[in-house]
Amino acid sequence: MRRAVITGIGVLAPVGNTVEELWQNLKAGVSGVSTVDRFDASRYDSRIAAQVKGFDPSAYLDKKELRRTDVVQQYVIAAAEFAIKDAQLDLDRVDKERVGVVTGSGIGGILSFEEQHSILITKGPSKVSPFFISMMIIDMLSGLISLRYGFKGPNYCTVSACASSAQAIGDALRIIQRGEAEIVVTGGAEAAITEMAFAGFCSARALSTRNDQPEKASRPFDIDRDGFVMGEGAAILVLEEEEYAKKRGAKIYADLVGCGMSADAYHVTAPSPDGEGAARSMRAALKDAGLSSEQVDYVNAHGTSTPLGDIAETMAIKSVFGELAGSLAINSSKSMIGHMLGAAGAIEAVIAALSLRDGFVHPTINIENQDPQCDLNYMRDGGKAVDIRFALSNSFGFGGHNVTLALGKHIDSAG
């Protein structure tokens, strides 16, 4: 079986637009949640979000490209550039027919949809941008990366709500295992902090309304949690076949060793109450990786800060790990970066890889009164050094989609 390793990472996130800035802020327990400033949110029940800050798209795209791309595409282009540079790929030497691109997004170019719909209503159909469709459709995230770099391997986008980018990474793993590519640029992006998206989530009563304390609003596993906080951004990973990466002398963050997927087949938005689908996803990832539950030391939880979801995931972890569940290090990155929707799986896979690299698990902030039904070790008292051999990263989405990625600490031949 061909093995896959992570050799490059690029991120845009609410607490950092570089890998190390993100990682240092997560370790320090810094919240990226604040009052929404993209639009007037005064009419909304929730008025807070975890926004990307300090990003200048003109540093990565020219004026023509800026007019023809949605914000979500600008995020993914920048993150891909970061990741490719980080991997130190020599683009003049790689066989571009053996480089694939698989990315995920749950919502895609919704800002362009809103803006162009307004133009249609106020100015008429002839004024709608000829680039509207390409700005809106989700597959263009992978398409634009391919066009930018000339990558001609497998190329597509996955859409499975908040599991989208985790599914993309799982598919990238399969492409490398099957020998269809030596390199796959993978991950995802989301930019849905817009009026229409916000209105929809507010109407569904999915978002936290702790508007007076934005930095404390995302509180996974706390008994006073009242919904998730919307986040945004992008995370791109360069995945390579292990021997290929070693031959070119690439640095390796971590191994990607398995992926499990399942469906709840229960409800449009709510998880199966007993976490049965999530448990099957985790078991499938362990089986795919050839791991026993005893070998896993860390779980990056989906941990959205929703009343039902956190309990269901806790039950799933207990189901899979039994008596070992209490000894696991578990955290929720969403406590600081909010829920990046379709990009959540990718950013959390990045965080799991950094945790494996450094042997450190960041805290889950805002657990002030831990829910007695969520009675595992969620790192509420701060981050700490942990000798991690293998980690799981969970991503679950509306529609009952479940994806679990399994990652391992990379041990080189000398180690």
Short mmCIF file of C-alpha atoms in Angstrom, two decimals, residues 2-413:
data_model
loop_
_atom_site.label_atom_id
_atom_site.label_comp_id
_atom_site.label_asym_id
_atom_site.label_seq_id
_atom_site.Cartn_x
_atom_site.Cartn_y
_atom_site.Cartn_z
CA ARG A 2 1.35 3.40 -0.99
CA ARG A 3 1.53 5.75 2.01
CA ALA A 4 0.75 9.47 2.17
CA VAL A 5 2.49 12.24 4.10
CA ILE A 6 1.78 15.94 4.67
CA THR A 7 4.61 18.11 3.35
CA GLY A 8 3.09 21.58 3.02
CA ILE A 9 0.44 23.64 4.81
CA GLY A 10 -1.22 26.98 4.06
CA VAL A 11 -3.91 28.60 6.19
CA LEU A 12 -6.13 31.64 6.52
CA ALA A 13 -7.92 31.50 9.86
CA PRO A 14 -9.57 33.78 12.41
CA VAL A 15 -6.52 33.59 14.70
CA GLY A 16 -3.75 33.59 12.11
CA ASN A 17 -2.92 33.84 8.43
CA THR A 18 0.25 31.77 8.71
CA VAL A 19 0.70 28.29 10.11
CA GLU A 20 2.86 29.35 13.03
CA GLU A 21 0.68 32.35 13.94
CA LEU A 22 -2.35 30.07 14.00
CA TRP A 23 -0.53 27.47 16.08
CA GLN A 24 0.90 29.89 18.64
CA ASN A 25 -2.49 31.55 19.18
CA LEU A 26 -4.23 28.19 19.58
CA LYS A 27 -1.66 27.06 22.12
CA ALA A 28 -2.16 30.33 24.02
CA GLY A 29 -5.96 30.01 24.00
CA VAL A 30 -6.62 33.14 21.93
CA SER A 31 -10.19 33.60 20.66
CA GLY A 32 -10.80 34.86 17.14
CA VAL A 33 -14.49 35.63 17.74
CA SER A 34 -15.69 39.24 17.60
CA THR A 35 -18.67 41.36 16.55
CA VAL A 36 -19.47 41.07 12.84
CA ASP A 37 -18.18 44.04 10.85
CA ARG A 38 -18.83 42.80 7.28
CA PHE A 39 -22.39 44.08 7.30
CA ASP A 40 -24.91 45.63 9.66
CA ALA A 41 -25.85 42.70 11.87
CA SER A 42 -28.01 44.70 14.29
CA ARG A 43 -31.22 43.07 12.98
CA TYR A 44 -29.90 39.55 13.54
CA ASP A 45 -30.29 37.37 16.62
CA SER A 46 -26.59 36.52 16.42
CA ARG A 47 -24.17 39.35 15.75
CA ILE A 48 -20.82 37.62 16.24
CA ALA A 49 -18.47 35.56 14.08
CA ALA A 50 -14.88 34.41 13.74
CA GLN A 51 -13.66 36.46 10.77
CA VAL A 52 -10.38 36.31 8.86
CA LYS A 53 -8.48 39.50 9.63
CA GLY A 54 -5.74 41.37 7.80
CA PHE A 55 -6.02 39.48 4.52
CA ASP A 56 -5.20 41.46 1.36
CA PRO A 57 -6.23 39.47 -1.73
CA SER A 58 -4.41 41.91 -4.04
CA ALA A 59 -1.16 40.39 -2.81
CA TYR A 60 -2.10 37.15 -4.60
CA LEU A 61 -4.40 38.17 -7.48
CA ASP A 62 -4.26 40.97 -10.03
CA LYS A 63 -7.11 43.45 -10.57
CA LYS A 64 -8.74 41.39 -13.29
CA GLU A 65 -8.66 38.23 -11.15
CA LEU A 66 -10.11 40.09 -8.18
CA ARG A 67 -13.12 41.15 -10.25
CA ARG A 68 -13.68 37.60 -11.45
CA THR A 69 -13.38 35.66 -8.19
CA ASP A 70 -15.45 35.26 -5.06
CA VAL A 71 -13.90 35.77 -1.62
CA VAL A 72 -13.91 32.01 -1.00
CA GLN A 73 -11.83 31.53 -4.15
CA GLN A 74 -9.43 34.27 -3.09
CA TYR A 75 -8.98 32.48 0.25
CA VAL A 76 -8.24 29.13 -1.34
CA ILE A 77 -5.82 30.59 -3.90
CA ALA A 78 -3.81 32.30 -1.16
CA ALA A 79 -3.79 29.20 1.06
CA ALA A 80 -2.68 27.03 -1.87
CA GLU A 81 0.18 29.42 -2.60
CA PHE A 82 1.26 29.27 1.05
CA ALA A 83 1.11 25.46 1.07
CA ILE A 84 3.00 24.96 -2.19
CA LYS A 85 5.75 27.33 -1.05
CA ASP A 86 5.86 25.61 2.33
CA ALA A 87 6.29 22.22 0.64
CA GLN A 88 9.14 23.69 -1.46
CA LEU A 89 7.79 22.08 -4.60
CA ASP A 90 9.91 22.76 -7.68
CA LEU A 91 7.11 23.38 -10.16
CA ASP A 92 9.53 23.27 -13.09
CA ARG A 93 10.49 19.70 -12.26
CA VAL A 94 7.32 17.99 -11.05
CA ASP A 95 5.27 15.99 -13.54
CA LYS A 96 2.11 18.08 -13.48
CA GLU A 97 0.04 15.24 -14.88
CA ARG A 98 0.80 13.47 -11.59
CA VAL A 99 -0.39 16.34 -9.38
CA GLY A 100 -4.05 16.36 -8.39
CA VAL A 101 -6.23 18.94 -6.66
CA VAL A 102 -9.16 17.92 -4.44
CA THR A 103 -10.81 20.59 -2.29
CA GLY A 104 -14.06 20.95 -0.38
CA SER A 105 -16.55 23.66 0.49
CA GLY A 106 -20.01 23.50 1.93
CA ILE A 107 -21.45 26.72 0.53
CA GLY A 108 -19.05 28.14 -2.07
CA GLY A 109 -19.43 31.61 -3.58
CA ILE A 110 -22.48 32.80 -1.68
CA LEU A 111 -21.34 36.43 -1.48
CA SER A 112 -21.24 36.57 -5.28
CA PHE A 113 -24.70 35.00 -5.38
CA GLU A 114 -26.07 37.68 -3.07
CA GLU A 115 -24.39 40.55 -4.90
CA GLN A 116 -25.38 39.40 -8.38
CA HIS A 117 -28.95 38.69 -7.30
CA SER A 118 -29.18 42.28 -6.04
CA ILE A 119 -27.88 43.50 -9.42
CA LEU A 120 -30.46 41.35 -11.21
CA ILE A 121 -33.31 42.86 -9.18
CA THR A 122 -32.16 46.48 -9.31
CA LYS A 123 -30.51 46.75 -12.73
CA GLY A 124 -31.78 43.84 -14.79
CA PRO A 125 -30.35 40.59 -16.22
CA SER A 126 -28.00 42.27 -18.70
CA LYS A 127 -25.98 43.69 -15.80
CA VAL A 128 -25.29 40.35 -14.12
CA SER A 129 -21.59 39.49 -14.37
CA PRO A 130 -20.62 37.02 -17.11
CA PHE A 131 -18.36 35.48 -14.45
CA PHE A 132 -21.19 34.98 -11.96
CA ILE A 133 -21.44 31.22 -12.45
CA SER A 134 -17.70 30.62 -12.18
CA MET A 135 -17.60 32.85 -9.08
CA MET A 136 -20.38 30.86 -7.41
CA ILE A 137 -19.87 27.18 -8.18
CA ILE A 138 -17.92 25.15 -5.63
CA ASP A 139 -15.84 23.10 -8.09
CA MET A 140 -14.00 26.24 -9.13
CA LEU A 141 -11.92 26.09 -5.93
CA SER A 142 -9.97 23.14 -7.26
CA GLY A 143 -10.29 24.36 -10.85
CA LEU A 144 -8.60 27.69 -10.16
CA ILE A 145 -5.69 26.02 -8.35
CA SER A 146 -5.24 23.69 -11.31
CA LEU A 147 -5.34 26.58 -13.78
CA ARG A 148 -2.93 28.65 -11.73
CA TYR A 149 -0.23 25.98 -11.52
CA GLY A 150 -0.97 23.74 -14.49
CA PHE A 151 -1.77 20.68 -12.36
CA LYS A 152 -3.40 18.06 -14.62
CA GLY A 153 -4.09 15.15 -12.29
CA PRO A 154 -7.48 14.29 -10.72
CA ASN A 155 -9.35 17.52 -10.03
CA TYR A 156 -12.66 18.04 -8.26
CA CYS A 157 -14.46 19.43 -5.21
CA THR A 158 -16.37 17.57 -2.51
CA VAL A 159 -19.57 18.87 -0.94
CA SER A 160 -20.75 17.29 2.31
CA ALA A 161 -21.61 20.33 4.43
CA CYS A 162 -19.23 20.70 7.38
CA ALA A 163 -17.46 17.46 6.48
CA SER A 164 -16.58 18.69 2.96
CA SER A 165 -12.86 19.41 3.29
CA ALA A 166 -12.25 16.37 5.49
CA GLN A 167 -13.83 14.28 2.73
CA ALA A 168 -11.58 16.02 0.20
CA ILE A 169 -8.51 15.02 2.22
CA GLY A 170 -9.78 11.46 2.52
CA ASP A 171 -10.29 11.31 -1.24
CA ALA A 172 -6.79 12.73 -1.77
CA LEU A 173 -5.43 9.90 0.36
CA ARG A 174 -7.22 7.34 -1.82
CA ILE A 175 -5.85 8.93 -5.01
CA ILE A 176 -2.30 8.57 -3.72
CA GLN A 177 -2.91 5.04 -2.44
CA ARG A 178 -4.29 3.99 -5.84
CA GLY A 179 -1.27 5.43 -7.62
CA GLU A 180 -3.22 8.04 -9.59
CA ALA A 181 -0.93 10.87 -8.45
CA GLU A 182 2.26 11.46 -6.49
CA ILE A 183 1.05 14.79 -5.10
CA VAL A 184 -2.44 16.05 -4.26
CA VAL A 185 -3.13 19.62 -3.19
CA THR A 186 -6.11 19.25 -0.87
CA GLY A 187 -8.18 20.95 1.83
CA GLY A 188 -10.94 23.51 1.56
CA ALA A 189 -12.30 27.00 2.08
CA GLU A 190 -15.42 28.83 3.20
CA ALA A 191 -16.46 32.50 3.19
CA ALA A 192 -20.08 32.50 4.31
CA ILE A 193 -20.15 35.40 6.76
CA THR A 194 -22.72 37.13 4.58
CA GLU A 195 -26.20 38.53 5.18
CA MET A 196 -28.10 35.69 3.53
CA ALA A 197 -26.09 32.86 5.10
CA PHE A 198 -26.27 34.50 8.50
CA ALA A 199 -30.03 34.95 8.18
CA GLY A 200 -30.46 31.28 7.32
CA PHE A 201 -28.43 30.00 10.26
CA CYS A 202 -30.15 32.45 12.62
CA SER A 203 -33.58 31.29 11.45
CA ALA A 204 -32.48 27.71 12.07
CA ARG A 205 -31.51 28.77 15.62
CA ALA A 206 -28.09 27.23 15.08
CA LEU A 207 -25.89 30.18 16.12
CA SER A 208 -24.84 31.39 19.55
CA THR A 209 -26.51 34.62 20.67
CA ARG A 210 -23.96 35.46 23.37
CA ASN A 211 -23.46 38.79 21.63
CA ASP A 212 -22.21 40.67 24.67
CA GLN A 213 -19.27 38.29 25.14
CA PRO A 214 -18.11 37.24 21.65
CA GLU A 215 -14.85 35.66 22.82
CA LYS A 216 -16.82 33.40 25.22
CA ALA A 217 -19.60 32.43 22.82
CA SER A 218 -18.03 29.28 21.38
CA ARG A 219 -17.94 26.97 24.39
CA PRO A 220 -17.92 23.29 23.35
CA PHE A 221 -18.83 20.82 26.09
CA ASP A 222 -19.90 23.60 28.48
CA ILE A 223 -23.39 23.24 29.89
CA ASP A 224 -24.23 26.85 28.95
CA ARG A 225 -23.43 26.48 25.24
CA ASP A 226 -26.17 27.81 23.00
CA GLY A 227 -25.02 27.18 19.44
CA PHE A 228 -22.02 27.48 17.19
CA VAL A 229 -20.15 30.59 16.07
CA MET A 230 -19.69 30.92 12.33
CA GLY A 231 -16.10 31.05 11.15
CA GLU A 232 -14.40 31.37 7.78
CA GLY A 233 -11.07 30.85 6.06
CA ALA A 234 -9.09 28.22 4.21
CA ALA A 235 -6.66 25.41 4.87
CA ILE A 236 -4.67 23.66 2.16
CA LEU A 237 -2.36 20.69 2.60
CA VAL A 238 0.16 19.27 0.17
CA LEU A 239 -0.17 15.50 0.37
CA GLU A 240 2.56 13.35 -1.19
CA GLU A 241 3.34 9.71 -1.65
CA GLU A 242 5.85 8.97 1.10
CA GLU A 243 8.75 7.63 -1.00
CA TYR A 244 8.33 10.43 -3.52
CA ALA A 245 8.50 13.00 -0.72
CA LYS A 246 11.56 11.37 0.83
CA LYS A 247 13.43 11.21 -2.46
CA ARG A 248 13.11 14.94 -2.95
CA GLY A 249 14.09 15.61 0.66
CA ALA A 250 10.77 17.13 1.72
CA LYS A 251 10.08 17.98 5.35
CA ILE A 252 7.16 15.97 6.69
CA TYR A 253 4.65 17.26 9.22
CA ALA A 254 2.78 13.99 9.79
CA ASP A 255 1.50 10.85 8.11
CA LEU A 256 -2.08 10.60 6.85
CA VAL A 257 -2.84 6.96 7.60
CA GLY A 258 -6.58 6.46 7.23
CA CYS A 259 -10.05 7.79 6.61
CA GLY A 260 -13.51 6.62 7.63
CA MET A 261 -16.88 7.85 6.36
CA SER A 262 -20.46 7.13 7.33
CA ALA A 263 -23.98 8.53 7.30
CA ASP A 264 -26.40 8.97 10.19
CA ALA A 265 -29.53 8.60 8.00
CA TYR A 266 -31.36 10.26 10.88
CA HIS A 267 -32.20 13.96 10.39
CA VAL A 268 -31.48 16.92 8.11
CA THR A 269 -29.59 18.91 10.75
CA ALA A 270 -29.52 16.99 14.04
CA PRO A 271 -27.00 14.21 14.70
CA SER A 272 -28.08 10.74 15.71
CA PRO A 273 -28.59 11.21 19.47
CA ASP A 274 -26.43 8.27 20.48
CA GLY A 275 -23.59 9.24 18.12
CA GLU A 276 -23.93 5.94 16.28
CA GLY A 277 -22.97 7.33 12.87
CA ALA A 278 -20.00 9.24 14.25
CA ALA A 279 -18.81 6.11 16.04
CA ARG A 280 -18.95 4.12 12.80
CA SER A 281 -16.90 6.83 11.09
CA MET A 282 -14.20 6.62 13.77
CA ARG A 283 -14.15 2.82 13.69
CA ALA A 284 -13.85 2.89 9.91
CA ALA A 285 -10.88 5.27 10.12
CA LEU A 286 -9.15 3.01 12.65
CA LYS A 287 -9.78 -0.05 10.47
CA ASP A 288 -8.56 1.74 7.36
CA ALA A 289 -5.37 2.78 9.15
CA GLY A 290 -4.82 -0.66 10.67
CA LEU A 291 -4.93 0.82 14.17
CA SER A 292 -6.38 -0.35 17.45
CA SER A 293 -8.10 2.09 19.78
CA GLU A 294 -5.20 1.66 22.21
CA GLN A 295 -2.82 3.35 19.76
CA VAL A 296 -4.74 6.65 19.60
CA ASP A 297 -3.72 9.35 22.08
CA TYR A 298 -5.56 12.43 20.79
CA VAL A 299 -8.90 13.32 19.19
CA ASN A 300 -9.54 16.70 17.59
CA ALA A 301 -13.28 16.74 18.16
CA HIS A 302 -15.88 18.21 15.84
CA GLY A 303 -17.00 19.98 19.03
CA THR A 304 -19.28 22.66 17.63
CA SER A 305 -20.72 24.04 20.90
CA THR A 306 -24.24 22.87 20.04
CA PRO A 307 -26.44 21.27 22.70
CA LEU A 308 -27.06 18.04 20.80
CA GLY A 309 -23.82 17.69 18.86
CA ASP A 310 -21.37 17.77 21.75
CA ILE A 311 -23.27 15.09 23.68
CA ALA A 312 -23.60 12.85 20.63
CA GLU A 313 -19.87 13.10 19.87
CA THR A 314 -18.98 12.35 23.49
CA MET A 315 -21.15 9.23 23.34
CA ALA A 316 -19.51 8.21 20.07
CA ILE A 317 -16.01 8.55 21.51
CA LYS A 318 -17.03 6.45 24.52
CA SER A 319 -18.53 3.83 22.23
CA VAL A 320 -15.33 3.52 20.20
CA PHE A 321 -12.75 3.75 22.98
CA GLY A 322 -14.60 2.25 25.93
CA GLU A 323 -12.62 2.48 29.17
CA LEU A 324 -9.78 4.19 27.28
CA ALA A 325 -11.95 7.22 26.44
CA GLY A 326 -11.14 8.92 29.73
CA SER A 327 -7.40 8.82 29.05
CA LEU A 328 -7.61 10.48 25.64
CA ALA A 329 -6.57 14.08 25.09
CA ILE A 330 -9.57 15.68 23.35
CA ASN A 331 -10.02 19.28 22.27
CA SER A 332 -12.19 21.51 20.11
CA SER A 333 -10.38 24.04 17.93
CA LYS A 334 -13.77 25.65 17.26
CA SER A 335 -13.70 27.14 20.76
CA MET A 336 -11.22 29.67 19.32
CA ILE A 337 -11.68 29.75 15.55
CA GLY A 338 -15.42 29.18 15.39
CA HIS A 339 -16.96 26.75 12.94
CA MET A 340 -15.40 27.22 9.51
CA LEU A 341 -18.17 25.08 7.98
CA GLY A 342 -16.85 23.32 4.86
CA ALA A 343 -13.27 24.33 5.72
CA ALA A 344 -13.46 23.00 9.29
CA GLY A 345 -12.20 19.51 8.48
CA ALA A 346 -9.12 20.81 6.71
CA ILE A 347 -8.11 23.36 9.34
CA GLU A 348 -8.58 20.74 12.06
CA ALA A 349 -6.51 18.18 10.13
CA VAL A 350 -3.79 20.84 9.98
CA ILE A 351 -4.06 21.32 13.74
CA ALA A 352 -3.87 17.57 14.34
CA ALA A 353 -0.72 17.43 12.17
CA LEU A 354 0.88 20.28 14.14
CA SER A 355 -0.04 18.54 17.39
CA LEU A 356 1.69 15.38 16.18
CA ARG A 357 4.73 17.34 15.01
CA ASP A 358 5.21 19.16 18.31
CA GLY A 359 3.70 16.71 20.78
CA PHE A 360 1.31 19.33 22.13
CA VAL A 361 -2.48 19.50 22.46
CA HIS A 362 -4.00 22.98 22.60
CA PRO A 363 -6.72 23.88 25.15
CA THR A 364 -10.45 24.02 24.67
CA ILE A 365 -11.36 27.44 25.99
CA ASN A 366 -14.59 28.58 27.67
CA ILE A 367 -15.41 25.35 29.51
CA GLU A 368 -16.49 27.06 32.72
CA ASN A 369 -19.24 24.63 33.75
CA GLN A 370 -18.57 21.31 32.04
CA ASP A 371 -21.69 19.49 30.94
CA PRO A 372 -21.97 16.31 33.07
CA GLN A 373 -23.03 14.45 29.93
CA CYS A 374 -19.73 15.54 28.34
CA ASP A 375 -17.44 14.00 30.93
CA LEU A 376 -14.19 13.38 29.05
CA ASN A 377 -10.83 15.21 29.10
CA TYR A 378 -11.39 18.18 26.78
CA MET A 379 -8.25 20.07 27.87
CA ARG A 380 -10.32 22.62 29.80
CA ASP A 381 -7.42 23.51 32.11
CA GLY A 382 -5.01 24.46 29.33
CA GLY A 383 -2.91 22.88 26.64
CA LYS A 384 -0.10 20.51 27.49
CA ALA A 385 2.64 18.33 26.05
CA VAL A 386 1.35 14.91 25.04
CA ASP A 387 3.32 12.08 23.44
CA ILE A 388 0.98 11.51 20.50
CA ARG A 389 1.43 8.41 18.36
CA PHE A 390 -1.81 8.63 16.39
CA ALA A 391 -4.66 11.13 16.28
CA LEU A 392 -8.20 11.23 14.95
CA SER A 393 -9.87 14.34 13.53
CA ASN A 394 -13.67 14.31 13.39
CA SER A 395 -15.91 16.26 11.00
CA PHE A 396 -19.68 15.93 10.88
CA GLY A 397 -22.13 17.81 8.67
CA PHE A 398 -25.80 18.64 8.12
CA GLY A 399 -27.38 15.77 6.23
CA GLY A 400 -25.73 13.21 8.51
CA HIS A 401 -22.32 13.21 6.82
CA ASN A 402 -19.50 11.88 9.01
CA VAL A 403 -15.78 11.83 8.17
CA THR A 404 -12.88 10.88 10.43
CA LEU A 405 -9.25 11.28 9.42
CA ALA A 406 -6.48 9.29 11.10
CA LEU A 407 -3.02 10.84 11.31
CA GLY A 408 0.25 9.53 12.70
CA LYS A 409 3.52 10.95 13.97
CA HIS A 410 6.08 10.69 11.20
CA ILE A 411 9.12 8.60 12.05
CA ASP A 412 11.90 8.87 9.49
CA SER A 413 14.11 5.93 8.56
#
